[in-house]
Coordinates of C-alpha atoms and ligand atoms in Angstrom, one line a residue:
M23 CA 79.4 76.6 53.7
N24 CA 82.8 75.0 52.9
K25 CA 83.9 71.9 54.6
F26 CA 86.3 73.7 57.0
L27 CA 83.7 76.1 58.2
F28 CA 81.2 73.3 58.6
K29 CA 83.7 71.5 60.8
V30 CA 84.2 74.6 62.9
F31 CA 80.5 75.0 63.1
V32 CA 79.9 71.4 64.3
I33 CA 82.7 71.6 66.8
A34 CA 81.3 74.9 68.2
A35 CA 77.9 73.4 68.4
L36 CA 79.2 70.4 70.2
M37 CA 81.0 72.6 72.7
I38 CA 78.0 74.7 73.3
S39 CA 75.7 71.7 73.8
G40 CA 78.4 70.2 76.0
A41 CA 78.2 73.2 78.3
G42 CA 74.4 72.9 78.2
Y43 CA 74.6 69.2 79.0
S44 CA 76.9 70.0 81.9
N45 CA 74.3 72.1 83.5
A46 CA 71.5 69.7 82.7
Q47 CA 73.6 67.0 84.4
N48 CA 74.0 69.0 87.6
I49 CA 77.6 70.0 87.2
N50 CA 76.9 72.6 89.8
L51 CA 80.5 73.7 90.4
I52 CA 81.3 77.0 92.0
P53 CA 83.8 78.4 91.0
Y54 CA 83.4 77.0 87.6
P55 CA 86.4 75.2 86.2
S56 CA 88.5 76.2 83.2
Q57 CA 87.3 73.3 81.1
V58 CA 84.7 70.6 81.7
D59 CA 84.4 67.8 79.2
V60 CA 81.4 65.5 79.7
L61 CA 82.1 62.2 78.0
K62 CA 79.8 59.3 77.2
G63 CA 78.9 57.1 80.1
N64 CA 78.7 57.4 83.8
C65 CA 80.8 57.1 86.9
V66 CA 79.2 55.3 89.8
L67 CA 80.7 55.9 93.2
Y68 CA 79.9 55.1 96.8
N69 CA 78.5 57.9 98.8
S70 CA 81.3 57.4 101.3
P71 CA 84.6 58.7 102.5
L72 CA 87.8 58.3 100.4
F73 CA 91.1 56.6 101.0
T74 CA 94.4 56.6 99.2
N75 CA 97.3 54.1 99.2
H76 CA 99.7 57.0 99.2
K77 CA 100.5 57.4 102.9
G78 CA 101.9 60.9 102.4
L79 CA 98.8 62.2 100.8
S80 CA 96.1 60.8 103.1
G81 CA 96.0 64.1 105.2
L82 CA 94.6 65.8 102.1
L83 CA 91.5 63.7 102.4
Q84 CA 90.6 64.8 105.9
F85 CA 88.4 67.8 104.9
F86 CA 86.6 65.8 102.2
N87 CA 85.9 62.9 104.6
E88 CA 84.7 65.2 107.4
E89 CA 82.3 66.9 105.0
M90 CA 81.1 63.6 103.7
S91 CA 80.5 61.8 107.0
P92 CA 77.1 63.4 107.8
L93 CA 75.9 62.3 104.4
Q94 CA 76.8 58.7 105.0
K95 CA 73.6 57.2 106.4
N96 CA 74.8 53.5 106.2
S97 CA 78.0 52.8 108.0
H98 CA 78.6 49.5 106.2
I99 CA 79.3 51.0 102.8
P100 CA 83.0 50.7 101.9
K101 CA 85.4 53.6 101.6
Q102 CA 86.2 54.6 98.1
L103 CA 89.7 54.4 96.7
I104 CA 91.0 57.6 95.0
D105 CA 93.9 57.8 92.7
L106 CA 96.0 60.9 93.6
K107 CA 99.1 61.8 91.6
I108 CA 101.5 64.7 91.8
L109 CA 102.6 65.5 88.3
P110 CA 105.1 68.3 88.3
S111 CA 104.6 69.0 84.6
L112 CA 101.3 70.8 85.2
A113 CA 102.7 74.2 85.8
V114 CA 100.2 76.5 87.6
Y115 CA 100.2 76.3 91.4
G116 CA 96.8 75.0 92.6
S117 CA 95.8 73.6 89.2
Y118 CA 94.5 70.0 88.7
E119 CA 93.0 67.5 86.4
L120 CA 90.1 65.4 87.6
T121 CA 88.7 62.4 85.9
T122 CA 85.6 60.4 86.9
F123 CA 85.1 57.2 85.0
E124 CA 83.4 53.8 85.6
N125 CA 83.7 53.5 89.4
Q126 CA 86.9 55.4 89.8
V127 CA 88.2 58.9 90.4
A128 CA 91.7 60.2 89.6
I129 CA 93.2 63.6 90.4
A130 CA 96.5 64.8 89.1
A131 CA 98.1 68.1 90.1
P132 CA 101.5 69.7 90.3
D133 CA 101.3 70.2 94.0
S134 CA 99.2 69.2 97.0
A135 CA 97.2 72.5 96.8
G136 CA 96.1 71.4 93.4
L137 CA 95.1 67.9 94.6
F138 CA 93.1 69.6 97.4
N139 CA 91.4 71.8 94.9
G140 CA 90.5 68.7 92.8
L141 CA 89.1 67.0 95.9
V142 CA 87.0 70.1 96.7
T143 CA 85.6 69.9 93.1
L144 CA 84.8 66.2 93.7
L145 CA 83.1 67.2 97.1
Q146 CA 80.9 69.6 95.3
L147 CA 80.0 67.0 92.7
Y148 CA 79.1 64.6 95.5
K149 CA 77.1 67.1 97.4
T150 CA 75.1 68.3 94.5
A151 CA 74.4 64.8 93.1
K152 CA 71.4 62.8 94.2
P153 CA 72.5 59.5 95.9
L154 CA 70.7 56.4 94.9
N155 CA 70.9 53.6 97.4
D156 CA 74.3 54.7 98.8
K157 CA 75.6 55.2 95.3
L158 CA 76.3 58.4 93.4
V159 CA 75.9 58.6 89.7
L160 CA 78.1 61.2 88.2
P161 CA 78.8 61.8 84.5
H162 CA 82.0 60.5 83.0
L163 CA 84.0 63.8 83.3
V164 CA 87.4 65.2 82.5
I165 CA 88.0 68.5 84.2
H166 CA 91.0 70.7 83.6
D167 CA 91.2 73.5 86.0
R168 CA 93.5 76.3 87.2
P169 CA 92.9 79.5 89.3
R170 CA 92.7 82.9 87.7
F171 CA 94.2 84.6 90.8
G172 CA 96.6 83.2 93.4
W173 CA 95.2 85.3 96.3
R174 CA 91.5 84.5 96.8
G175 CA 90.8 86.1 100.1
F176 CA 88.2 86.8 102.8
M177 CA 88.6 89.2 105.7
L178 CA 86.7 89.1 109.0
D179 CA 86.7 91.9 111.5
E180 CA 86.5 90.4 115.0
S181 CA 87.2 93.6 116.8
R182 CA 83.9 95.3 116.2
H183 CA 82.1 92.1 117.2
F184 CA 83.6 88.9 118.3
F185 CA 82.3 85.6 116.8
G186 CA 84.6 83.0 118.2
K187 CA 86.3 79.7 117.3
Q188 CA 83.3 77.7 116.1
T189 CA 82.1 80.4 113.7
V190 CA 85.6 81.0 112.3
K191 CA 86.0 77.2 111.7
E192 CA 82.7 77.1 109.9
L193 CA 83.8 80.0 107.7
L194 CA 87.1 78.3 107.0
D195 CA 85.1 75.3 105.9
W196 CA 83.1 77.4 103.5
M197 CA 86.2 79.2 102.3
A198 CA 87.7 75.8 101.4
F199 CA 84.5 74.7 99.8
Y200 CA 84.8 77.7 97.5
K201 CA 88.6 77.4 97.0
L202 CA 89.2 80.7 98.8
N203 CA 92.7 80.4 100.2
R204 CA 93.6 83.6 102.2
F205 CA 92.0 84.5 105.5
H206 CA 92.8 88.0 106.6
W207 CA 92.0 88.2 110.3
H208 CA 91.3 91.7 111.6
L209 CA 92.2 91.1 115.3
S210 CA 92.6 94.6 116.7
D211 CA 90.8 97.8 116.3
S212 CA 89.4 100.6 118.5
Q213 CA 86.5 98.5 119.9
G214 CA 88.5 95.5 121.1
W215 CA 91.8 93.7 121.1
R216 CA 91.2 90.0 120.4
I217 CA 94.5 88.1 120.6
E218 CA 96.4 87.1 123.7
I219 CA 99.9 88.6 123.9
K220 CA 101.8 87.0 126.8
K221 CA 104.1 89.9 127.4
Y222 CA 101.2 92.4 127.6
P223 CA 98.3 90.6 129.3
L224 CA 96.3 93.8 129.7
L225 CA 95.8 93.9 125.9
T226 CA 93.2 91.2 126.3
S227 CA 92.0 91.6 129.9
I228 CA 91.3 95.3 129.5
G229 CA 91.6 95.8 125.7
G230 CA 89.4 92.8 125.1
I231 CA 86.5 94.4 127.0
G232 CA 83.7 95.8 124.9
N233 CA 82.6 95.8 121.3
F234 CA 81.0 98.2 118.8
T235 CA 77.5 98.0 120.4
D236 CA 78.4 97.4 124.0
P237 CA 81.6 99.1 125.3
L238 CA 81.1 97.1 128.6
A239 CA 80.7 93.6 127.2
S240 CA 83.0 91.2 129.1
A241 CA 86.4 90.6 127.4
T242 CA 86.4 88.3 124.4
Y243 CA 89.5 87.2 122.6
Y244 CA 91.5 84.2 121.3
T245 CA 94.2 82.6 123.5
Q246 CA 97.4 81.6 121.8
E247 CA 96.3 78.0 122.0
D248 CA 93.0 78.9 120.2
I249 CA 95.0 80.6 117.5
R250 CA 97.3 77.6 117.0
E251 CA 94.2 75.4 116.7
I252 CA 92.6 77.7 114.1
V253 CA 95.9 78.1 112.1
A254 CA 96.2 74.3 112.0
Y255 CA 92.5 73.9 111.0
A256 CA 93.1 76.4 108.2
K257 CA 96.2 74.7 107.0
E258 CA 94.4 71.4 106.6
R259 CA 92.1 73.4 104.2
F260 CA 95.0 75.0 102.3
I261 CA 94.1 78.4 103.8
T262 CA 96.8 80.8 104.8
I263 CA 96.0 83.2 107.6
I264 CA 97.2 86.8 107.6
P265 CA 96.8 88.5 111.0
E266 CA 96.2 92.2 111.2
I267 CA 97.2 94.4 114.1
D268 CA 96.0 97.8 113.1
M269 CA 98.4 100.8 113.7
P270 CA 99.1 103.6 114.2
G271 CA 95.3 104.4 114.0
H272 CA 92.3 102.3 115.1
A273 CA 94.2 101.6 118.3
T274 CA 91.9 102.8 121.1
A275 CA 91.5 99.4 122.7
A276 CA 95.2 98.9 122.9
N277 CA 95.6 102.3 124.4
R278 CA 93.0 101.6 127.0
A279 CA 95.2 98.7 128.2
Y280 CA 98.6 100.6 127.9
P281 CA 97.8 104.3 127.8
A282 CA 101.6 105.2 128.0
F283 CA 101.8 104.5 124.2
S284 CA 98.8 106.5 123.2
G285 CA 99.2 109.3 120.7
G286 CA 96.6 111.4 122.5
D287 CA 93.0 112.4 121.9
A288 CA 91.5 114.0 118.8
P289 CA 87.9 115.4 118.6
G290 CA 85.6 112.4 118.3
Y291 CA 88.5 109.9 118.4
P292 CA 89.9 109.5 121.9
A293 CA 93.2 107.7 122.0
F294 CA 92.8 106.6 118.4
T295 CA 96.5 106.5 117.6
L296 CA 99.8 105.2 118.9
D297 CA 102.4 107.7 119.8
P298 CA 104.9 107.9 116.9
A299 CA 107.3 110.1 119.0
N300 CA 107.8 107.7 121.9
E301 CA 110.7 105.3 121.2
E302 CA 109.2 102.8 123.6
T303 CA 106.1 102.5 121.3
Y304 CA 108.2 100.9 118.7
A305 CA 109.7 98.4 121.1
Y306 CA 106.3 97.6 122.5
L307 CA 104.7 97.0 119.1
T308 CA 107.7 95.0 118.0
N309 CA 107.4 92.7 121.0
I310 CA 103.7 92.2 120.2
L311 CA 104.4 91.4 116.6
K312 CA 107.1 88.9 117.5
E313 CA 104.5 86.9 119.4
I314 CA 102.2 87.3 116.4
R315 CA 104.9 86.1 114.0
A316 CA 105.5 83.0 116.1
L317 CA 101.8 82.0 115.8
F318 CA 101.2 82.6 112.1
P319 CA 103.4 80.6 109.7
S320 CA 102.2 82.7 106.8
G321 CA 105.1 85.1 107.5
I322 CA 102.9 88.0 106.4
I323 CA 101.8 90.5 109.1
H324 CA 99.2 93.2 108.2
L325 CA 100.0 96.5 110.0
G326 CA 96.8 98.3 109.0
G327 CA 97.9 101.9 108.4
D328 CA 94.4 103.0 107.4
E329 CA 92.4 106.1 108.3
V330 CA 95.1 107.5 110.6
A331 CA 93.8 110.9 109.5
F332 CA 90.8 110.4 111.9
G333 CA 93.0 110.7 114.9
I334 CA 96.0 112.6 113.6
A335 CA 95.0 115.9 115.0
A336 CA 96.1 114.6 118.4
W337 CA 99.6 114.7 117.2
E338 CA 99.5 118.5 116.8
K339 CA 99.3 118.8 120.5
N340 CA 102.0 116.3 121.2
P341 CA 105.3 118.0 122.1
G342 CA 107.2 114.8 121.3
V343 CA 105.8 114.9 117.7
A344 CA 106.9 118.5 117.3
R345 CA 110.4 117.5 118.4
L346 CA 110.5 114.5 116.1
M347 CA 109.4 116.7 113.2
A348 CA 112.1 119.3 113.9
A349 CA 114.8 116.7 114.3
D350 CA 113.9 114.8 111.1
Q351 CA 112.9 117.9 109.1
M352 CA 109.3 116.8 108.6
T353 CA 106.9 119.4 107.4
D354 CA 103.5 117.8 108.0
L355 CA 101.8 115.1 110.1
N356 CA 101.4 112.8 107.1
Q357 CA 105.2 112.5 107.0
V358 CA 105.1 111.5 110.6
E359 CA 102.5 108.8 109.8
H360 CA 104.8 107.5 107.1
Y361 CA 107.8 107.7 109.4
F362 CA 105.9 105.5 111.9
L363 CA 105.2 102.9 109.2
R364 CA 108.8 102.8 108.0
R365 CA 110.1 102.4 111.5
M366 CA 107.7 99.4 112.0
A367 CA 108.6 98.0 108.7
D368 CA 112.3 98.1 109.6
S369 CA 111.7 96.1 112.8
V370 CA 109.0 93.7 111.5
L371 CA 111.0 92.7 108.4
K372 CA 113.7 91.4 110.7
F373 CA 111.5 88.5 111.6
S374 CA 108.6 88.5 109.1
N375 CA 108.9 87.7 105.4
Y376 CA 106.4 90.3 104.3
L377 CA 104.3 93.0 105.7
M378 CA 101.0 94.2 104.4
C379 CA 99.2 97.6 104.7
W380 CA 96.0 99.3 103.5
D381 CA 96.6 101.6 100.5
E382 CA 97.1 104.8 102.6
A383 CA 100.6 103.5 103.1
V384 CA 101.5 103.6 99.4
P385 CA 103.3 107.0 99.7
A386 CA 105.2 105.9 102.8
D387 CA 107.9 104.2 100.7
L388 CA 108.0 100.9 102.4
P389 CA 110.3 98.2 101.0
V390 CA 108.6 97.4 97.7
N391 CA 109.6 93.8 97.4
R392 CA 108.4 92.9 100.9
T393 CA 105.2 94.9 101.3
Y394 CA 101.8 93.9 100.0
I395 CA 99.1 96.6 99.6
S396 CA 95.4 96.1 100.2
W397 CA 93.7 98.5 97.8
W398 CA 90.3 99.3 99.4
R399 CA 89.6 102.9 98.4
Q400 CA 87.8 102.6 95.1
N401 CA 87.3 106.4 95.2
H402 CA 91.1 106.7 95.1
P403 CA 92.1 104.9 91.8
E404 CA 95.3 106.9 91.8
S405 CA 96.4 105.1 94.9
L406 CA 96.1 101.7 93.1
N407 CA 98.0 103.2 90.1
E408 CA 100.7 104.6 92.4
A409 CA 101.1 101.2 94.1
I410 CA 101.4 99.4 90.8
S411 CA 103.8 101.9 89.3
K412 CA 106.0 101.7 92.4
G413 CA 106.1 98.0 92.0
Y414 CA 104.1 96.9 95.0
K415 CA 102.2 93.6 94.9
V416 CA 98.5 94.4 95.4
V417 CA 95.4 92.7 96.7
L418 CA 92.3 94.2 95.2
C419 CA 89.5 94.7 97.8
P420 CA 87.8 97.9 96.8
R421 CA 84.7 98.8 98.9
L422 CA 82.7 98.7 95.7
P423 CA 82.0 95.9 95.1
L424 CA 84.0 93.8 97.6
Y425 CA 82.9 95.1 101.0
L426 CA 80.5 92.6 102.5
D427 CA 79.2 95.0 105.2
F428 CA 77.6 96.9 102.4
V429 CA 74.0 95.9 101.7
Q430 CA 73.2 93.7 98.8
D431 CA 69.8 95.0 97.7
S432 CA 68.3 98.5 97.5
T433 CA 65.6 97.6 99.9
H434 CA 67.9 96.6 102.7
R435 CA 67.9 98.8 105.7
S436 CA 71.0 97.7 107.7
G437 CA 74.5 98.0 106.5
R438 CA 76.5 100.5 104.4
K439 CA 75.7 102.1 101.1
W440 CA 78.1 104.4 99.2
E441 CA 76.9 107.9 98.5
K442 CA 73.5 106.8 100.0
T443 CA 72.6 104.6 97.0
K444 CA 75.4 102.3 95.9
F445 CA 75.5 98.8 97.3
N446 CA 77.1 95.4 96.5
S447 CA 74.8 92.9 94.9
Y448 CA 76.0 89.3 94.5
L449 CA 76.4 89.9 90.7
D450 CA 78.4 93.1 91.4
L451 CA 80.9 90.8 93.2
Y452 CA 80.6 88.2 90.5
H453 CA 81.7 90.7 87.8
F454 CA 84.7 91.9 89.6
P455 CA 87.3 93.0 88.4
E456 CA 85.8 93.4 84.9
N457 CA 83.4 96.0 86.3
S458 CA 86.1 98.1 88.0
I459 CA 89.0 100.3 87.1
A460 CA 91.2 97.3 88.0
A461 CA 89.9 95.5 84.9
D462 CA 92.9 96.3 82.8
L463 CA 95.3 95.5 85.5
S464 CA 94.1 92.0 86.3
G465 CA 96.6 90.3 84.0
K466 CA 99.5 92.1 85.6
T467 CA 101.8 90.1 87.8
N468 CA 101.6 92.9 90.5
I469 CA 98.0 91.9 91.2
L470 CA 98.1 89.1 93.7
G471 CA 94.4 88.6 93.6
L472 CA 91.2 89.8 95.3
Q473 CA 89.5 89.7 98.6
G474 CA 86.1 90.3 100.1
N475 CA 86.1 92.2 103.5
L476 CA 83.5 91.8 106.2
W477 CA 83.6 94.7 108.7
T478 CA 81.3 94.0 111.6
E479 CA 80.1 97.3 113.0
T480 CA 76.5 96.3 112.0
V481 CA 77.0 92.5 112.6
I482 CA 76.3 91.2 116.1
S483 CA 74.5 87.9 115.4
K484 CA 75.6 84.8 113.4
K485 CA 72.4 85.1 111.5
R486 CA 73.3 88.5 110.1
L487 CA 76.9 87.4 109.5
Q488 CA 75.6 84.6 107.3
Y489 CA 73.0 86.8 105.6
L490 CA 75.8 89.2 104.5
L491 CA 78.1 86.4 103.4
F492 CA 75.8 84.0 101.5
P493 CA 75.6 83.8 98.6
R494 CA 78.2 86.6 98.1
M495 CA 81.0 84.2 99.1
A496 CA 80.1 82.1 96.1
S497 CA 80.3 85.2 93.8
L498 CA 83.7 86.1 95.4
A499 CA 84.9 82.6 94.7
E500 CA 84.0 82.6 91.1
A501 CA 85.5 86.1 90.6
G502 CA 88.7 84.9 92.2
W503 CA 89.0 81.6 90.3
T504 CA 87.1 81.5 87.1
A505 CA 88.6 82.8 83.8
V506 CA 86.5 85.6 82.1
P507 CA 85.3 83.4 79.2
A508 CA 83.7 80.9 81.6
K509 CA 81.9 83.6 83.6
N510 CA 78.2 83.8 82.7
D511 CA 75.4 85.2 84.7
S512 CA 72.7 82.8 83.8
L513 CA 74.8 79.6 84.1
F514 CA 76.1 81.0 87.5
N515 CA 72.5 81.5 88.6
T516 CA 71.6 78.0 87.8
R517 CA 74.6 76.6 89.7
L518 CA 74.0 79.0 92.6
K519 CA 70.4 77.7 93.0
A520 CA 71.9 74.2 93.6
H521 CA 74.2 75.8 96.2
L522 CA 71.3 77.5 98.0
L523 CA 70.0 74.0 98.7
L524 CA 73.4 73.2 100.4
Y525 CA 73.0 76.3 102.5
D526 CA 69.5 75.0 103.5
E527 CA 71.0 71.7 104.6
K528 CA 73.5 73.5 106.8
N529 CA 70.8 75.9 108.2
I530 CA 72.6 78.9 106.8
Y531 CA 70.5 82.1 106.9
Y532 CA 71.2 83.4 103.5
Y533 CA 69.9 86.1 101.2
N534 CA 68.1 84.5 98.3
P535 CA 68.4 86.8 95.3
F536 CA 65.8 84.7 93.4
H537 CA 63.2 84.7 96.3
P538 CA 64.2 87.7 98.5
D539 CA 61.3 87.0 100.8
Q540 CA 62.5 83.5 101.7
H541 CA 64.7 85.0 104.4
P542 CA 63.9 88.5 105.4
E543 CA 66.8 90.8 106.0
A544 CA 68.7 90.0 109.2
V545 CA 68.9 93.3 111.0
D546 CA 71.1 93.7 114.1
V547 CA 71.5 97.5 113.8
N548 CA 69.3 99.7 111.8
T549 CA 71.6 102.0 109.8
E550 CA 69.0 103.5 107.6
D551 CA 69.7 107.0 108.6
Q552 CA 73.5 106.7 108.7
D553 CA 76.1 106.7 106.0
Ligands
LIG614 C1 86.8 101.5 106.6 S1 88.5 99.4 105.2 C2 87.7 100.8 107.4 C3 87.2 100.0 108.5 C4 85.7 100.1 108.6 C5 85.1 100.0 107.2 C6 83.6 100.0 107.2 C7 89.5 100.0 106.2 C8 90.9 99.7 105.9 N1 89.0 100.7 107.2 O1 87.8 100.4 109.8 O2 85.2 99.1 109.4 O3 85.5 101.1 106.5 O4 83.1 99.7 105.9

């Protein structure tokens, strides 16, 4: 071996042993950072909240300190000073550098999102380290980190079942803990309308009644005050909320409240759509969305647009639709569906920066620069390709492997499977998008990122909600953040085992892939014989 090769060999060996050392030293970070250098020596810190002398940055510490306070058994131990620096030279939004040394910690980032991400990394180091007499001994570390995708999302359906403020806040905490930064909130569907609209109070008093398993359950919904509180809570955690008001399908609950705007009944789908031929429908929906816009600073409104086909047969019997088609020379109902979406886009984009739709809307020719597409139909790859080639920005959330209402093991009896056998294991999520047709697209700028979606037809209890989400939220996090070369099943498993202990501490009812019997499947609804 010549000298040069020998050097390369030694450096490679050092790097590999460095990675091994990281794990041995409990660097149980999820998502794993781009680069972790473990240097000689330790960093000894107090097991206590942080403070900074930068007045403008102290708000960033709130999440960290709230998470730390239950761990602090002794109230006399001093707060720990942290050195936070904004360094605009570090280019990627959300990236950071974290150094732990002697008894100090420093985080530098180009923006406050990056500082927050660095603090979350520190929080994970704290939580997975063993305190010794109120002190934490961490290795001397230098971490350079940057996200793979800008959009690292999670969607919760609160129409099918309603979970409420406390649960949503807990989920936002976990999202922040895992550097997930987009919360897509499915607030309306056929089974219930969940957000107060002042101009149309029946949407909640009547539309809020019922859920997927009990159509007579008393009305549940968020008041506008609740929404503001949750939006502020999310903001402290650097999470942007994208509200969804599903239209023109999945609208039965809204139509129960205001039947004048219903598109009519289709077999098996009563009052499923909104009426595309009634001019007043557009004014009504625009008024609703104006109130929504005022509540959500994200400036992105998701209009749904999915599965309209389920209820579209009703439009065949609607004389208004026939007139509309004749007047606009439309030849099929699909064109009417697209006309509806374009009309809504026109009015929404007057007051909202962006709109978002499920991928059925790709052929509708919505404004490309101001529409984001959620690609969910993994069985329609052509829809993703069409979205990309038309220039839409896309969030990847294909059912396989990103739907969290799908079961995570072949033996599970409750939840969805695809074609009776396919399900979404925690490793299937972990390997996204490399294991999908989106693999080649992931470097493209059109891909905003990815998102896991929890539909809640089969989820009534918090126990089951947790069972479906944990540990798959950890997989989702690493899929969204960690660059491919740093993804590794066995190292992920090691780190995940340390995170399962954190779930135990918080009494989370999770699926343990290493000991499936630890928590038997949480079953609210047995779906064994259904699709
Ligand atoms: C399809 S995903 C739906 C939802 C269901 C989900 C169940 C999407 C845009 N529409 O309405 O809840 O499947 O997996």
